[in-house]
């Protein structure tokens, strides 16, 4: 089995994987990081979104080996010393989640958006979240949470 | 009923009625939730299903030898194996009647198909292997020899003269029938009516689609079978497992449910797959996990709705409804459960007259078998179908008479002085001020200013329409009592154990707020424990029942706990319990500085905890209601529909968690918009193949849809039949949105020259459907002409 090395949530990780192992399965099954969810296994729902070198990626559509040598960030890697990331905090504050299953993917897509576009307008937010499905919230408070997170992070910068 | 203790903080910042951060969220936003698939065990095996790729075929033979020989395969089994081992199918209970009076009978849900497959996606065989990949490879190596049988893949095909029968004991494919009302008196009322309108309505099949697919982990724990899965009703699943698995009882099965990634009714019962995974753990002695792929959810998780109706309304010259006549055929699929029949034949009819004083009804409702997946509960479960029907009829009548649709509704509303009101289906409404809700809705929606907006849109080349739905719904899930156990622990926590289930509706936060009202301790000191049949058993969460039943029980049990603890405090402080006062986690002797903390008192008790249970029984279902007004704009060139305004006023009685109920109504409304505009489970009418089998084909609302809701709650009319005064909220938005949106689209088309012909459009109102309607092309939906 091939071995790969990557940086995961800031720490070096080595793992043996099959060539066919998906990134999401490496994260969930081999490394036990179950915050990244599987909602459709066909790249349509976005529940499995993680960051690879800062870009939002659907981890059910990428082989684990494609992440070799890269920096992968999952929802578990956002909070610092138990303090929520401003995007996580905004989702709580704005009631941007109900069942919470799509939430890690929504949060990761938002983090990627705000990293590249700290002051997105509403159309840019909608564009960034177009690949993430939510069945509970109707997206009302998700968009509000992204806007709040952007304001918070701009204020902190 | 007990009043709140006088010592409870009158204006607590975090109690009921206050907007608080949900207690569920810090864990969920960090990916630390525990959903069904998040737990794995050492030595775990993987199970995968071979599913039927035919809608109807005889199984001539299954060759599992090649699969069994593959590396990593632990066991392969078929329906015949399970039958021989005594695993029982899930039978339809004998609660319904056929049109000829005989007890209704349908094909049993076999854990794995025996002899015949009856829908695409029916499980046929299962493989247990050391890895998921090995299990899937072995599934691909199983050879099934099918003999094709004739398929009835639509209502029309099932009801055609001489149609092949799905089940020999359901002649003509009619599984069950129900009739309500007075057919002769209704006929007479239609005869003398000044106005009559009729509509053909297709309430299309939907996929509930919670984002979390099913996942089941079964394992043995000291000879007990433990099943970790995602469910709204853990006790029902446990009982189903005990009934279906040989040698198992309710005592030797435990069901554990962690976080539930959305339910919407789809996770309310036992599935055949649950029995198979449980049996696999029993026979292999090893932990067995099955993860449903999304494709399996589309083919084999319960669908919702799917009823076609011919609906007629008779009115007098003043616009008062004289009678309602409905003929409905519900497509319940091939292997229906009780709920498949209960929803269209029992629950739906209860609200079919809605908030209107309708003196006469005549309903004939049939449940029809087809070679499709069974239907089940989906958010609203029968009420969306009925409310869609009556609200479409109200608009048709208003258009026929040239009356404002809000005014026609007003003339027919049940008035407050008629409460308690018994409707034509013998259902009793305890409360409701429907005209008040309407009046506020018209203001919030700026009803009077609509024609100016229509003209402005026309100047931009867009067809603007407006739709209204004034309605109520029934909530309670046929189970009105609920127990809650309160444990006060020496470690400093108050634990509330309940058999209701969190699934995103924030019930834990609402319970914590209610307990905070009584105990006055910080929210983080109160925990809600759910999802373990060793801890609490009951009906579970469905039918918008949890808050008004379980929440009432939280209040009752908490008050009892404080009362009982006062006795213990009296003993500890050597004072009479009547002299003990309680406030914010501390007991004290009146007029002294003697006291003891609640948790310190718990530490002194046997077992180092105080345990008190409480039961609440609501006196009836709750009847939440609302006025929803939607405006749409149609692009005449493409037929694309855009929702541009949505205002709603909702009477859900007393509001416990303001932020949560707003999220329920608005998120629910987006689901209702999904039915109106984009969602449809589609089977090929000839082969019975599922055509909408991924999120590319089944169009859930996305973030680019409408979000600018104006939502208000009217708290002036508490529910009179439970201690909280709360009414159910979870399904209200979904029920109101679908008719409001469709009425708006019909209005836009009618005003653009189609007139009443526009009423022939059918959901979902995709761009293509509306484009065709603008060219006067309409689908035909009735399977039969009504007699």
mmCIF file of N, CA, C and O in Angstrom, chain B residues 355-422:
data_model
loop_
_atom_site.group_PDB
_atom_site.id
_atom_site.type_symbol
_atom_site.label_atom_id
_atom_site.label_comp_id
_atom_site.label_asym_id
_atom_site.label_seq_id
_atom_site.Cartn_x
_atom_site.Cartn_y
_atom_site.Cartn_z
ATOM 1 N N UNK B 355 -59.701 25.703 8.237
ATOM 2 C CA UNK B 355 -60.266 26.681 9.174
ATOM 3 C C UNK B 355 -61.646 27.148 8.736
ATOM 4 O O UNK B 355 -62.177 28.112 9.279
ATOM 5 N N UNK B 356 -62.238 26.456 7.771
ATOM 6 C CA UNK B 356 -63.514 26.914 7.222
ATOM 7 C C UNK B 356 -64.670 26.108 7.803
ATOM 8 O O UNK B 356 -64.548 24.910 8.077
ATOM 9 N N UNK B 357 -65.785 26.784 7.937
ATOM 10 C CA UNK B 357 -66.993 26.162 8.488
ATOM 11 C C UNK B 357 -67.731 25.488 7.336
ATOM 12 O O UNK B 357 -68.615 26.079 6.722
ATOM 13 N N UNK B 358 -67.330 24.284 7.030
ATOM 14 C CA UNK B 358 -67.885 23.555 5.887
ATOM 15 C C UNK B 358 -68.925 22.567 6.413
ATOM 16 O O UNK B 358 -68.575 21.633 7.140
ATOM 17 N N UNK B 359 -70.199 22.753 6.057
ATOM 18 C CA UNK B 359 -71.225 21.914 6.674
ATOM 19 C C UNK B 359 -71.276 20.479 6.156
ATOM 20 O O UNK B 359 -71.640 19.569 6.893
ATOM 21 N N UNK B 360 -70.921 20.284 4.906
ATOM 22 C CA UNK B 360 -71.081 18.953 4.320
ATOM 23 C C UNK B 360 -69.822 18.537 3.579
ATOM 24 O O UNK B 360 -69.220 19.334 2.849
ATOM 25 N N UNK B 361 -69.456 17.276 3.748
ATOM 26 C CA UNK B 361 -68.360 16.732 2.943
ATOM 27 C C UNK B 361 -68.764 15.360 2.433
ATOM 28 O O UNK B 361 -69.607 14.675 3.011
ATOM 29 N N UNK B 362 -68.127 14.993 1.331
ATOM 30 C CA UNK B 362 -68.207 13.626 0.837
ATOM 31 C C UNK B 362 -66.834 13.274 0.296
ATOM 32 O O UNK B 362 -66.374 13.861 -0.686
ATOM 33 N N UNK B 363 -66.180 12.348 0.989
ATOM 34 C CA UNK B 363 -64.806 11.983 0.610
ATOM 35 C C UNK B 363 -64.760 10.501 0.274
ATOM 36 O O UNK B 363 -65.296 9.677 1.017
ATOM 37 N N UNK B 364 -64.143 10.180 -0.838
ATOM 38 C CA UNK B 364 -63.857 8.783 -1.169
ATOM 39 C C UNK B 364 -62.370 8.698 -1.458
ATOM 40 O O UNK B 364 -61.864 9.333 -2.393
ATOM 41 N N UNK B 365 -61.642 7.922 -0.631
ATOM 42 C CA UNK B 365 -60.181 7.931 -0.654
ATOM 43 C C UNK B 365 -59.681 6.509 -0.812
ATOM 44 O O UNK B 365 -60.046 5.629 -0.024
ATOM 45 N N UNK B 366 -58.860 6.298 -1.814
ATOM 46 C CA UNK B 366 -58.347 4.952 -2.068
ATOM 47 C C UNK B 366 -56.838 4.924 -1.936
ATOM 48 O O UNK B 366 -56.146 5.844 -2.384
ATOM 49 N N UNK B 367 -56.332 3.859 -1.333
ATOM 50 C CA UNK B 367 -54.886 3.597 -1.307
ATOM 51 C C UNK B 367 -54.614 2.536 -2.368
ATOM 52 O O UNK B 367 -55.221 1.468 -2.353
ATOM 53 N N UNK B 368 -53.719 2.855 -3.296
ATOM 54 C CA UNK B 368 -53.515 2.031 -4.482
ATOM 55 C C UNK B 368 -52.090 1.485 -4.483
ATOM 56 O O UNK B 368 -51.127 2.226 -4.239
ATOM 57 N N UNK B 369 -51.970 0.193 -4.778
ATOM 58 C CA UNK B 369 -50.654 -0.445 -4.872
ATOM 59 C C UNK B 369 -50.060 -0.226 -6.264
ATOM 60 O O UNK B 369 -50.767 -0.344 -7.272
ATOM 61 N N UNK B 370 -48.767 0.099 -6.308
ATOM 62 C CA UNK B 370 -48.020 0.168 -7.568
ATOM 63 C C UNK B 370 -46.634 -0.426 -7.322
ATOM 64 O O UNK B 370 -46.243 -0.635 -6.166
ATOM 65 N N UNK B 371 -45.898 -0.643 -8.394
ATOM 66 C CA UNK B 371 -44.533 -1.165 -8.238
ATOM 67 C C UNK B 371 -43.553 -0.014 -8.009
ATOM 68 O O UNK B 371 -42.692 0.285 -8.843
ATOM 69 N N UNK B 372 -43.738 0.650 -6.873
ATOM 70 C CA UNK B 372 -42.851 1.741 -6.471
ATOM 71 C C UNK B 372 -42.510 1.545 -4.993
ATOM 72 O O UNK B 372 -43.131 0.749 -4.295
ATOM 73 N N UNK B 373 -41.537 2.333 -4.516
ATOM 74 C CA UNK B 373 -41.207 2.335 -3.095
ATOM 75 C C UNK B 373 -42.437 2.768 -2.302
ATOM 76 O O UNK B 373 -43.234 3.574 -2.776
ATOM 77 N N UNK B 374 -42.590 2.231 -1.104
ATOM 78 C CA UNK B 374 -43.708 2.614 -0.240
ATOM 79 C C UNK B 374 -43.604 4.088 0.158
ATOM 80 O O UNK B 374 -42.511 4.617 0.328
ATOM 81 N N UNK B 375 -44.758 4.704 0.311
ATOM 82 C CA UNK B 375 -44.783 6.047 0.872
ATOM 83 C C UNK B 375 -44.837 5.958 2.388
ATOM 84 O O UNK B 375 -45.200 4.931 2.953
ATOM 85 N N UNK B 376 -44.472 7.063 3.023
ATOM 86 C CA UNK B 376 -44.519 7.128 4.484
ATOM 87 C C UNK B 376 -44.685 8.575 4.890
ATOM 88 O O UNK B 376 -45.165 9.400 4.113
ATOM 89 N N UNK B 377 -44.262 8.861 6.116
ATOM 90 C CA UNK B 377 -44.424 10.220 6.619
ATOM 91 C C UNK B 377 -43.381 11.136 5.988
ATOM 92 O O UNK B 377 -42.211 10.784 5.889
ATOM 93 N N UNK B 378 -43.813 12.283 5.555
ATOM 94 C CA UNK B 378 -42.898 13.361 5.185
ATOM 95 C C UNK B 378 -43.525 14.667 5.657
ATOM 96 O O UNK B 378 -44.694 14.935 5.387
ATOM 97 N N UNK B 379 -42.754 15.444 6.343
ATOM 98 C CA UNK B 379 -43.128 16.719 6.976
ATOM 99 C C UNK B 379 -44.556 17.190 6.612
ATOM 100 O O UNK B 379 -44.768 17.745 5.530
ATOM 101 N N UNK B 380 -45.456 16.967 7.504
ATOM 102 C CA UNK B 380 -46.854 17.344 7.306
ATOM 103 C C UNK B 380 -47.751 16.132 7.195
ATOM 104 O O UNK B 380 -48.838 16.107 7.746
ATOM 105 N N UNK B 381 -47.299 15.122 6.443
ATOM 106 C CA UNK B 381 -47.934 13.800 6.425
ATOM 107 C C UNK B 381 -49.459 13.849 6.348
ATOM 108 O O UNK B 381 -50.142 13.606 7.338
ATOM 109 N N UNK B 382 -49.992 14.173 5.208
ATOM 110 C CA UNK B 382 -51.436 14.182 5.023
ATOM 111 C C UNK B 382 -52.039 15.570 5.101
ATOM 112 O O UNK B 382 -52.944 15.905 4.333
ATOM 113 N N UNK B 383 -51.509 16.385 6.004
ATOM 114 C CA UNK B 383 -52.065 17.754 6.109
ATOM 115 C C UNK B 383 -51.656 18.605 4.914
ATOM 116 O O UNK B 383 -52.485 19.354 4.396
ATOM 117 N N UNK B 384 -50.411 18.512 4.402
ATOM 118 C CA UNK B 384 -50.085 19.311 3.211
ATOM 119 C C UNK B 384 -50.993 18.969 2.026
ATOM 120 O O UNK B 384 -51.401 19.859 1.273
ATOM 121 N N UNK B 385 -51.316 17.679 1.883
ATOM 122 C CA UNK B 385 -52.148 17.273 0.765
ATOM 123 C C UNK B 385 -53.546 17.890 0.886
ATOM 124 O O UNK B 385 -54.107 18.409 -0.080
ATOM 125 N N UNK B 386 -54.116 17.814 2.096
ATOM 126 C CA UNK B 386 -55.470 18.344 2.294
ATOM 127 C C UNK B 386 -55.504 19.864 2.201
ATOM 128 O O UNK B 386 -56.425 20.439 1.617
ATOM 129 N N UNK B 387 -54.532 20.519 2.802
ATOM 130 C CA UNK B 387 -54.536 21.983 2.788
ATOM 131 C C UNK B 387 -54.270 22.501 1.363
ATOM 132 O O UNK B 387 -54.867 23.494 0.924
ATOM 133 N N UNK B 388 -53.412 21.834 0.638
ATOM 134 C CA UNK B 388 -53.193 22.209 -0.765
ATOM 135 C C UNK B 388 -54.509 22.140 -1.529
ATOM 136 O O UNK B 388 -54.871 23.044 -2.283
ATOM 137 N N UNK B 389 -55.257 21.074 -1.275
ATOM 138 C CA UNK B 389 -56.519 20.858 -1.993
ATOM 139 C C UNK B 389 -57.534 21.956 -1.680
ATOM 140 O O UNK B 389 -58.087 22.584 -2.586
ATOM 141 N N UNK B 390 -57.762 22.224 -0.401
ATOM 142 C CA UNK B 390 -58.809 23.197 -0.058
ATOM 143 C C UNK B 390 -58.369 24.616 -0.425
ATOM 144 O O UNK B 390 -59.188 25.442 -0.851
ATOM 145 N N UNK B 391 -57.077 24.896 -0.300
ATOM 146 C CA UNK B 391 -56.612 26.251 -0.630
ATOM 147 C C UNK B 391 -56.608 26.498 -2.141
ATOM 148 O O UNK B 391 -56.831 27.623 -2.596
ATOM 149 N N UNK B 392 -56.344 25.470 -2.920
ATOM 150 C CA UNK B 392 -56.480 25.628 -4.380
ATOM 151 C C UNK B 392 -57.955 25.835 -4.749
ATOM 152 O O UNK B 392 -58.284 26.648 -5.610
ATOM 153 N N UNK B 393 -58.849 25.089 -4.078
ATOM 154 C CA UNK B 393 -60.282 25.245 -4.360
ATOM 155 C C UNK B 393 -60.771 26.640 -3.981
ATOM 156 O O UNK B 393 -61.585 27.236 -4.696
ATOM 157 N N UNK B 394 -60.303 27.165 -2.861
ATOM 158 C CA UNK B 394 -60.727 28.505 -2.428
ATOM 159 C C UNK B 394 -60.354 29.543 -3.481
ATOM 160 O O UNK B 394 -61.149 30.430 -3.797
ATOM 161 N N UNK B 395 -59.142 29.422 -4.015
ATOM 162 C CA UNK B 395 -58.740 30.372 -5.053
ATOM 163 C C UNK B 395 -59.569 30.196 -6.321
ATOM 164 O O UNK B 395 -59.935 31.173 -6.978
ATOM 165 N N UNK B 396 -59.858 28.934 -6.671
ATOM 166 C CA UNK B 396 -60.656 28.688 -7.866
ATOM 167 C C UNK B 396 -62.047 29.304 -7.704
ATOM 168 O O UNK B 396 -62.582 29.942 -8.624
ATOM 169 N N UNK B 397 -62.617 29.130 -6.513
ATOM 170 C CA UNK B 397 -63.952 29.682 -6.267
ATOM 171 C C UNK B 397 -63.930 31.211 -6.315
ATOM 172 O O UNK B 397 -64.836 31.850 -6.873
ATOM 173 N N UNK B 398 -62.892 31.794 -5.731
ATOM 174 C CA UNK B 398 -62.789 33.257 -5.743
ATOM 175 C C UNK B 398 -62.674 33.773 -7.181
ATOM 176 O O UNK B 398 -63.291 34.780 -7.552
ATOM 177 N N UNK B 399 -61.908 33.059 -7.978
ATOM 178 C CA UNK B 399 -61.735 33.465 -9.373
ATOM 179 C C UNK B 399 -63.051 33.310 -10.129
ATOM 180 O O UNK B 399 -63.448 34.173 -10.900
ATOM 181 N N UNK B 400 -63.744 32.205 -9.872
ATOM 182 C CA UNK B 400 -65.035 31.947 -10.522
ATOM 183 C C UNK B 400 -66.040 33.051 -10.199
ATOM 184 O O UNK B 400 -66.793 33.501 -11.057
ATOM 185 N N UNK B 401 -66.027 33.485 -8.926
ATOM 186 C CA UNK B 401 -67.021 34.462 -8.482
ATOM 187 C C UNK B 401 -66.556 35.895 -8.673
ATOM 188 O O UNK B 401 -67.356 36.821 -8.474
ATOM 189 N N UNK B 402 -65.287 36.092 -8.985
ATOM 190 C CA UNK B 402 -64.777 37.450 -9.091
ATOM 191 C C UNK B 402 -64.654 38.138 -7.747
ATOM 192 O O UNK B 402 -64.822 39.359 -7.633
ATOM 193 N N UNK B 403 -64.367 37.357 -6.719
ATOM 194 C CA UNK B 403 -64.245 37.889 -5.355
ATOM 195 C C UNK B 403 -62.769 37.844 -4.951
ATOM 196 O O UNK B 403 -62.026 36.956 -5.376
ATOM 197 N N UNK B 404 -62.344 38.786 -4.130
ATOM 198 C CA UNK B 404 -60.982 38.772 -3.583
ATOM 199 C C UNK B 404 -60.778 37.457 -2.818
ATOM 200 O O UNK B 404 -61.599 37.085 -1.976
ATOM 201 N N UNK B 405 -59.691 36.743 -3.096
ATOM 202 C CA UNK B 405 -59.512 35.438 -2.443
ATOM 203 C C UNK B 405 -59.411 35.521 -0.924
ATOM 204 O O UNK B 405 -59.819 34.586 -0.228
ATOM 205 N N UNK B 406 -58.871 36.615 -0.396
ATOM 206 C CA UNK B 406 -58.824 36.771 1.065
ATOM 207 C C UNK B 406 -60.234 36.973 1.605
ATOM 208 O O UNK B 406 -60.591 36.443 2.670
ATOM 209 N N UNK B 407 -61.048 37.721 0.869
ATOM 210 C CA UNK B 407 -62.416 37.989 1.313
ATOM 211 C C UNK B 407 -63.261 36.709 1.315
ATOM 212 O O UNK B 407 -64.027 36.448 2.250
ATOM 213 N N UNK B 408 -63.083 35.883 0.285
ATOM 214 C CA UNK B 408 -63.850 34.628 0.246
ATOM 215 C C UNK B 408 -63.483 33.734 1.433
ATOM 216 O O UNK B 408 -64.339 33.106 2.059
ATOM 217 N N UNK B 409 -62.190 33.706 1.738
ATOM 218 C CA UNK B 409 -61.759 32.907 2.895
ATOM 219 C C UNK B 409 -62.377 33.454 4.182
ATOM 220 O O UNK B 409 -62.873 32.698 5.024
ATOM 221 N N UNK B 410 -62.341 34.787 4.316
ATOM 222 C CA UNK B 410 -62.883 35.415 5.529
ATOM 223 C C UNK B 410 -64.353 35.010 5.743
ATOM 224 O O UNK B 410 -64.756 34.701 6.866
ATOM 225 N N UNK B 411 -65.127 34.994 4.658
ATOM 226 C CA UNK B 411 -66.554 34.691 4.786
ATOM 227 C C UNK B 411 -66.802 33.281 5.311
ATOM 228 O O UNK B 411 -67.867 32.997 5.837
ATOM 229 N N UNK B 412 -65.833 32.425 5.153
ATOM 230 C CA UNK B 412 -66.043 31.015 5.504
ATOM 231 C C UNK B 412 -65.323 30.557 6.766
ATOM 232 O O UNK B 412 -65.441 29.397 7.157
ATOM 233 N N UNK B 413 -64.567 31.465 7.402
ATOM 234 C CA UNK B 413 -63.762 31.036 8.544
ATOM 235 C C UNK B 413 -64.606 30.669 9.758
ATOM 236 O O UNK B 413 -65.615 31.316 10.046
ATOM 237 N N UNK B 414 -64.151 29.652 10.485
ATOM 238 C CA UNK B 414 -64.724 29.346 11.793
ATOM 239 C C UNK B 414 -64.456 30.549 12.696
ATOM 240 O O UNK B 414 -63.327 31.051 12.747
ATOM 241 N N UNK B 415 -65.497 31.008 13.404
ATOM 242 C CA UNK B 415 -65.343 32.194 14.229
ATOM 243 C C UNK B 415 -64.959 31.817 15.667
ATOM 244 O O UNK B 415 -65.284 30.717 16.129
ATOM 245 N N UNK B 416 -64.290 32.752 16.370
ATOM 246 C CA UNK B 416 -63.835 32.437 17.738
ATOM 247 C C UNK B 416 -64.969 31.957 18.639
ATOM 248 O O UNK B 416 -64.774 31.067 19.480
ATOM 249 N N UNK B 417 -66.163 32.518 18.459
ATOM 250 C CA UNK B 417 -67.265 32.127 19.355
ATOM 251 C C UNK B 417 -67.765 30.710 19.053
ATOM 252 O O UNK B 417 -68.556 30.152 19.804
ATOM 253 N N UNK B 418 -67.289 30.107 17.965
ATOM 254 C CA UNK B 418 -67.668 28.715 17.674
ATOM 255 C C UNK B 418 -66.759 27.700 18.376
ATOM 256 O O UNK B 418 -66.978 26.501 18.278
ATOM 257 N N UNK B 419 -65.692 28.207 19.060
ATOM 258 C CA UNK B 419 -64.762 27.299 19.734
ATOM 259 C C UNK B 419 -65.340 26.786 21.043
ATOM 260 O O UNK B 419 -65.984 27.555 21.742
ATOM 261 N N UNK B 420 -65.109 25.560 21.466
ATOM 262 C CA UNK B 420 -64.449 24.526 20.663
ATOM 263 C C UNK B 420 -65.328 24.114 19.483
ATOM 264 O O UNK B 420 -66.527 23.942 19.647
ATOM 265 N N UNK B 421 -64.694 23.958 18.329
ATOM 266 C CA UNK B 421 -65.430 23.722 17.087
ATOM 267 C C UNK B 421 -65.194 22.294 16.612
ATOM 268 O O UNK B 421 -64.059 21.825 16.579
ATOM 269 N N UNK B 422 -66.266 21.611 16.277
ATOM 270 C CA UNK B 422 -66.147 20.251 15.745
ATOM 271 C C UNK B 422 -66.330 20.294 14.232
ATOM 272 O O UNK B 422 -67.370 20.759 13.749
#
